[in-house]
CSV table of C-alpha atoms in Angstrom, one decimal:
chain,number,residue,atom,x,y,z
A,1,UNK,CA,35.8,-41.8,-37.7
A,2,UNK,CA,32.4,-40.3,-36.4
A,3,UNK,CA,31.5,-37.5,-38.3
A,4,UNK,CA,29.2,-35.1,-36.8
A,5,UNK,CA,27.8,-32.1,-39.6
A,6,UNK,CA,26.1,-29.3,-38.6
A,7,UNK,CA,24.3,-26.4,-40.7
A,8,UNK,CA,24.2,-23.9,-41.5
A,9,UNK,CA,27.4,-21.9,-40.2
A,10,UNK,CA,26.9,-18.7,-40.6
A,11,UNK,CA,23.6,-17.1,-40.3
A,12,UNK,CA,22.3,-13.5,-39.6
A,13,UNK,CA,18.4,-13.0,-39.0
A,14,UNK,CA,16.5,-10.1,-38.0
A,15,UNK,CA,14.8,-9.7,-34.7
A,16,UNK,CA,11.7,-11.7,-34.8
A,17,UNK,CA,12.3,-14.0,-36.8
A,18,UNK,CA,13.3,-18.1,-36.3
A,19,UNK,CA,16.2,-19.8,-37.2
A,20,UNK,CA,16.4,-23.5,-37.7
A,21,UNK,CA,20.5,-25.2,-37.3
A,22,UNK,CA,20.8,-28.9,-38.0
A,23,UNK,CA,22.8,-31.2,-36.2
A,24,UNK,CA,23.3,-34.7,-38.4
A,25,UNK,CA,25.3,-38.0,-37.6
A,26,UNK,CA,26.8,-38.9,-40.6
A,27,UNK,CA,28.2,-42.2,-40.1
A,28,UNK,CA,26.6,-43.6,-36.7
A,29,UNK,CA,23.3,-43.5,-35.1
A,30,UNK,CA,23.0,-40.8,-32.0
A,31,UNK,CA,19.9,-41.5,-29.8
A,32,UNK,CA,21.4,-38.2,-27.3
A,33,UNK,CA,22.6,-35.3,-29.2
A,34,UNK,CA,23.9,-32.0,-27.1
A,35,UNK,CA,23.4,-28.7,-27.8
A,36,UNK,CA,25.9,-26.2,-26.6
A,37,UNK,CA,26.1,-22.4,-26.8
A,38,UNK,CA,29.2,-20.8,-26.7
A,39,UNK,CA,30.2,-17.4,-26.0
A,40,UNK,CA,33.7,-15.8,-27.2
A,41,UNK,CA,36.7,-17.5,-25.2
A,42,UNK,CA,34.6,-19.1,-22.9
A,43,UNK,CA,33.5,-22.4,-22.5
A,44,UNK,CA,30.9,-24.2,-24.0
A,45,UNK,CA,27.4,-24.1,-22.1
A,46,UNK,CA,25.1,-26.8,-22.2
A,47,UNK,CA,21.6,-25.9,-22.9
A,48,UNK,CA,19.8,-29.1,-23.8
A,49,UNK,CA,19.9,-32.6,-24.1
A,50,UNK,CA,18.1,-33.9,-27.4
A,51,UNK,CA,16.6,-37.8,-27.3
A,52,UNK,CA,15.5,-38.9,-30.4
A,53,UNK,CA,11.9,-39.6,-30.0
A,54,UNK,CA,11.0,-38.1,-26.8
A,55,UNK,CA,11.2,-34.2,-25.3
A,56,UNK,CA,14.7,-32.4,-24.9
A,57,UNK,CA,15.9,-32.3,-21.5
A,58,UNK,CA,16.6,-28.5,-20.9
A,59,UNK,CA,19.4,-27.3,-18.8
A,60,UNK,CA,18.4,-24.8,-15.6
A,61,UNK,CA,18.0,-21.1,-17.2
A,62,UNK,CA,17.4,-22.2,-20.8
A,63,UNK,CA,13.7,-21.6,-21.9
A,64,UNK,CA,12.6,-24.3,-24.0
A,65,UNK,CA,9.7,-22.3,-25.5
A,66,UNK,CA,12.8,-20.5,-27.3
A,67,UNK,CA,15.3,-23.0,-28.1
A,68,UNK,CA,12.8,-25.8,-29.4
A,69,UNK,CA,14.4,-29.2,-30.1
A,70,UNK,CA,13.7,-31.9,-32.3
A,71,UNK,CA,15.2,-35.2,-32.5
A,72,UNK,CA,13.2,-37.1,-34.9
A,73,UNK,CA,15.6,-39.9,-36.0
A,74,UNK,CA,18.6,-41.6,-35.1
A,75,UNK,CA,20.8,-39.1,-37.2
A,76,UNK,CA,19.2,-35.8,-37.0
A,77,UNK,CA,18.3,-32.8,-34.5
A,78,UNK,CA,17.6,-29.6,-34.7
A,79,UNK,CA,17.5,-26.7,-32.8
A,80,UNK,CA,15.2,-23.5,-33.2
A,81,UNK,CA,15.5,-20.5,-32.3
A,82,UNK,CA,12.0,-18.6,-32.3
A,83,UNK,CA,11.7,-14.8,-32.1
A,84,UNK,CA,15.6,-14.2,-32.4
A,85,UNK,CA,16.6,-11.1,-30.1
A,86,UNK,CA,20.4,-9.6,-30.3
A,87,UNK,CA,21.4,-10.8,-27.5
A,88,UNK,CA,20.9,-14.9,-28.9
A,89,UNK,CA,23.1,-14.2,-30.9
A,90,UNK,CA,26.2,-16.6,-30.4
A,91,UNK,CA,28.1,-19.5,-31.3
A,92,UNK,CA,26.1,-22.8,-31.5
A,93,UNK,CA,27.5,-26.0,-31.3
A,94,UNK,CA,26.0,-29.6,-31.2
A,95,UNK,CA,27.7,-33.0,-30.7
A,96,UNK,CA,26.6,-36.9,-30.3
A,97,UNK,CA,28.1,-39.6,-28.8
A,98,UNK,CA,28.1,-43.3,-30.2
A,99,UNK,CA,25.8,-44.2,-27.1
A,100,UNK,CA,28.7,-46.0,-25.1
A,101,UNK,CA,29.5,-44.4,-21.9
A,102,UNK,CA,33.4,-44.3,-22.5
A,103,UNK,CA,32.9,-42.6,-26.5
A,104,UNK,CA,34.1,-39.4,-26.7
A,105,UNK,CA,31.9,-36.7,-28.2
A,106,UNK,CA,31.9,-35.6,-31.3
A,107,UNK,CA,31.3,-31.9,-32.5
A,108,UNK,CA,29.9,-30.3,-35.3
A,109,UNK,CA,31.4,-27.2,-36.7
A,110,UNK,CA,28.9,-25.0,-34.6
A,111,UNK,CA,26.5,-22.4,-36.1
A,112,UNK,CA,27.4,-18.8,-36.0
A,113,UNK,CA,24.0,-17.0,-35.1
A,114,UNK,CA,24.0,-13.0,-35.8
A,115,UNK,CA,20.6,-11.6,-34.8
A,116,UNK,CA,20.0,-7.9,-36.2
B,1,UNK,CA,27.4,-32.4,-9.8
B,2,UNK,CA,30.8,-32.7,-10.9
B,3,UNK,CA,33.0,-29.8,-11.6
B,4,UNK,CA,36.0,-29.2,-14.0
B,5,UNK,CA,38.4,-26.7,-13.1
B,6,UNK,CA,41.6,-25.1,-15.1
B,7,UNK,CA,43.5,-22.9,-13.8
B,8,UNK,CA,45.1,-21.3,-16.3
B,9,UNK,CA,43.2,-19.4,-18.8
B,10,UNK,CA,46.3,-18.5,-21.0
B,11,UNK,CA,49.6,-20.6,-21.7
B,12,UNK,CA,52.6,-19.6,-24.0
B,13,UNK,CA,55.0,-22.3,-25.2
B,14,UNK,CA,58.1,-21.8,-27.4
B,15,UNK,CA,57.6,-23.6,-30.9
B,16,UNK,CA,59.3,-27.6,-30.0
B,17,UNK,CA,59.6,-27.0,-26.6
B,18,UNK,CA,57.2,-28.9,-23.6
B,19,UNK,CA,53.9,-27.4,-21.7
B,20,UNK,CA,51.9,-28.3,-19.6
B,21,UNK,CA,47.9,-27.5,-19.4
B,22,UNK,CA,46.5,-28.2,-15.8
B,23,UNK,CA,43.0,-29.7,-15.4
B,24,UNK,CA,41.8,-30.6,-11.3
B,25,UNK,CA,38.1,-32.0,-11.5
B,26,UNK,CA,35.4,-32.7,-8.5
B,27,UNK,CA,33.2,-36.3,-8.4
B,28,UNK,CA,32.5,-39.0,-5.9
B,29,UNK,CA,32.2,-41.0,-8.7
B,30,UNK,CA,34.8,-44.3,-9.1
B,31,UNK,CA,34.0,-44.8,-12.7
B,32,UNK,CA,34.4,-42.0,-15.1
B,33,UNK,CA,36.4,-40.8,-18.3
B,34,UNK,CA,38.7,-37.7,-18.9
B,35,UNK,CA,39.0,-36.2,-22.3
B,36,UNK,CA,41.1,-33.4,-23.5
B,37,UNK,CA,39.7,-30.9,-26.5
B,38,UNK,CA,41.4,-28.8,-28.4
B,39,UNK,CA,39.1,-26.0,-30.0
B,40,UNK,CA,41.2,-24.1,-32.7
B,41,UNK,CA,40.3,-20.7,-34.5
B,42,UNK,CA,38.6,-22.7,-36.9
B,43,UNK,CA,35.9,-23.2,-33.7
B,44,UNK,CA,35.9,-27.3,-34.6
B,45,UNK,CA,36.1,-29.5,-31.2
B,46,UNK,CA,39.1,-31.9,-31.8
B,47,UNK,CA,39.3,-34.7,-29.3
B,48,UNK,CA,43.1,-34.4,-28.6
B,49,UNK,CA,43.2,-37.6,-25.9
B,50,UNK,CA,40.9,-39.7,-23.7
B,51,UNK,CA,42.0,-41.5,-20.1
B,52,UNK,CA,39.7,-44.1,-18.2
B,53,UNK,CA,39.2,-43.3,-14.8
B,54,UNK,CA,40.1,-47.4,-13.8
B,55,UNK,CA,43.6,-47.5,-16.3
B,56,UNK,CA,46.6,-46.1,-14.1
B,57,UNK,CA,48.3,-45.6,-17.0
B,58,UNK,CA,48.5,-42.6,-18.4
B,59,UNK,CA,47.2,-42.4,-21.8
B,60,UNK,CA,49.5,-41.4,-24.7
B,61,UNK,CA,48.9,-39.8,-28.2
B,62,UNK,CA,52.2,-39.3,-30.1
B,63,UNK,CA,53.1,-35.8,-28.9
B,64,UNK,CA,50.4,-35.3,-26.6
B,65,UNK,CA,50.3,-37.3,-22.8
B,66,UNK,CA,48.3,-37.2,-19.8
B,67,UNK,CA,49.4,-36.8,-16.4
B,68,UNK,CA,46.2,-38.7,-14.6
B,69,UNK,CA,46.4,-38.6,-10.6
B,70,UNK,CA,42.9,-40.2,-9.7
B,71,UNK,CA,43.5,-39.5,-6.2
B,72,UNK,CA,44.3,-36.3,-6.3
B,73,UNK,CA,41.4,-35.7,-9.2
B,74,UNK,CA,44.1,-33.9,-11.5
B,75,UNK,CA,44.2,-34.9,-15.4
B,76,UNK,CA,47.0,-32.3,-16.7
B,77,UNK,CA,48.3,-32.4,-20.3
B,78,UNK,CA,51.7,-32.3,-21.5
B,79,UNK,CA,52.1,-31.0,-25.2
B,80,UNK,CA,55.9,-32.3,-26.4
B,81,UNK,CA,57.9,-30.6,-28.8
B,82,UNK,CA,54.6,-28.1,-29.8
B,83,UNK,CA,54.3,-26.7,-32.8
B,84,UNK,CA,52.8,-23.5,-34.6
B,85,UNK,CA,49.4,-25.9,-35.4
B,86,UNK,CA,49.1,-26.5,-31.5
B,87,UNK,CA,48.0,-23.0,-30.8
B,88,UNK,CA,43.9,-23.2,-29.6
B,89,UNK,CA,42.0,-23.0,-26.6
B,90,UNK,CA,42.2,-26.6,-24.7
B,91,UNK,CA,39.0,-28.1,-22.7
B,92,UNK,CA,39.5,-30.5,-20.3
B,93,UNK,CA,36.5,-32.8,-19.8
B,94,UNK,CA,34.9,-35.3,-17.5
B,95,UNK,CA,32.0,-37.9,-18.7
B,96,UNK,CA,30.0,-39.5,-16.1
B,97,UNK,CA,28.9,-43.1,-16.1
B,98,UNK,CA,25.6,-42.3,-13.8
B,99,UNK,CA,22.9,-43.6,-15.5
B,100,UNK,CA,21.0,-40.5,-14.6
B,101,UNK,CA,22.6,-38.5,-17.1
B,102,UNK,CA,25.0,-38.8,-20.2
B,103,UNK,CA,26.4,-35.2,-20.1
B,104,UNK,CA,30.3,-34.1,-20.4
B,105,UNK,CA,31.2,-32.2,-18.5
B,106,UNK,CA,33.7,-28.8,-19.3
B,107,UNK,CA,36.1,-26.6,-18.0
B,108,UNK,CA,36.7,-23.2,-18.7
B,109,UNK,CA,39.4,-23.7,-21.2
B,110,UNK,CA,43.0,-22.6,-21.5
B,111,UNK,CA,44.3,-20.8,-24.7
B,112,UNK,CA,47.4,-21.9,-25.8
B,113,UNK,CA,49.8,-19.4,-28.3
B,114,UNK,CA,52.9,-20.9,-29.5
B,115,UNK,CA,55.4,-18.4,-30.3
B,116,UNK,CA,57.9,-19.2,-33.5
């Protein structure tokens, strides 16, 4: 089946600085990847929609200047946080589809961020 | 935009007996697909069962079926004979064909504990 892997998952950063998580499609080619933030028991937000070879598509409320995405192949994004504050801190998740509209998603094992 | 609504943000089941997780949604789309996720501690998105908005049957995985009313926009789940491994917080989502946009859609989840 589609494999979707995703790294690191775990990371803890101090203020300030920027963290990088990668989101690769192992076995199939993703030209949208989603990026989802997720806080504890709730449900998972969708911040941004990553196209390989052209600009993310941001969801309302997410600043793009922050959470910079790049899609540059078939198989790989990534998503950086720059200057990390606390409150970033979360649960990050990303997930591709196989480009038909009736595929399901598939999901990395999400990013833990802790910003100190 | 579409909406995904579940009602119930915590179930209980007895270990090998039946539950059901509710999921109502909101589109005035004709074509769409339903998914059910099941998120574990582990934080991994599983895809537990899919249902095409055009099939009137309901789709069935071994122990887990879908209760799809398309008129009525509901899309429950029915876990059979559950078991201690079934325990995890359950997403109901919708995917829109619009060519506008490839996004899922989620709802808010429902946790699921199975007690021994």
């Amino acid at each position: 089946g589609a494999v979707v892997s995703q790294h690191p998952s775990r990371v803890i950063c101090k203020s300030g600085t920027s963290v990088k998580i990668e989101c690769r499609s192992l076995d199939f080619q993703a030209t949208t990847m989603f990026w989802y933030r997720q806080f504890p028991k709730k449900s998972l937000m969708l911040m941004a929609t990553s196209n390989e070879g052209s600009k993310a598509t941001y969801e309302q409320g997410v600043e793009k200047d922050k959470f910079l995405i790049n899609h540059a192949s078939l198989t790989l994004s990534t998503l950086t946080v720059t200057s990390a504050h606390p409150e970033d801190s979360s649960f990050y998740i990303c997930s591709a589809g196989q480009g038909l509209w009736n595929s399901p998603l598939h999901f990395g094992n999400g990013t833990r961020l802790t910003v100190t | 935009a579409q909406t995904v609504t579940q009602s119930q943000p915590e179930m209980s089941v007895q270990e090998a007996e039946t539950v059901t997780l509710s999921c109502t949604y909101d589109t005035s789309e004709s074509d769409y697909y339903l998914f059910w996720y099941k998120q574990p501690p582990s934080r991994q998105m599983i895809l537990v069962i899919r249902q095409e908005a055009y099939k009137q049957q309901n789709a069935t995985e071994n122990r887990f079926s879908v209760n799809f009313q398309k008129a009525a926009k509901s899309f429950s789940l029915k876990i059979s004979d559950s078991q201690l491994g079934d325990a995890a917080m359950y997403f109901c989502a919708y995917r829109t064909k619009s060519n506008t946009g490839n996004q899922f859609y989620f709802g808010t989840g429902t946790s699921l504990t199975v007690i021994p």
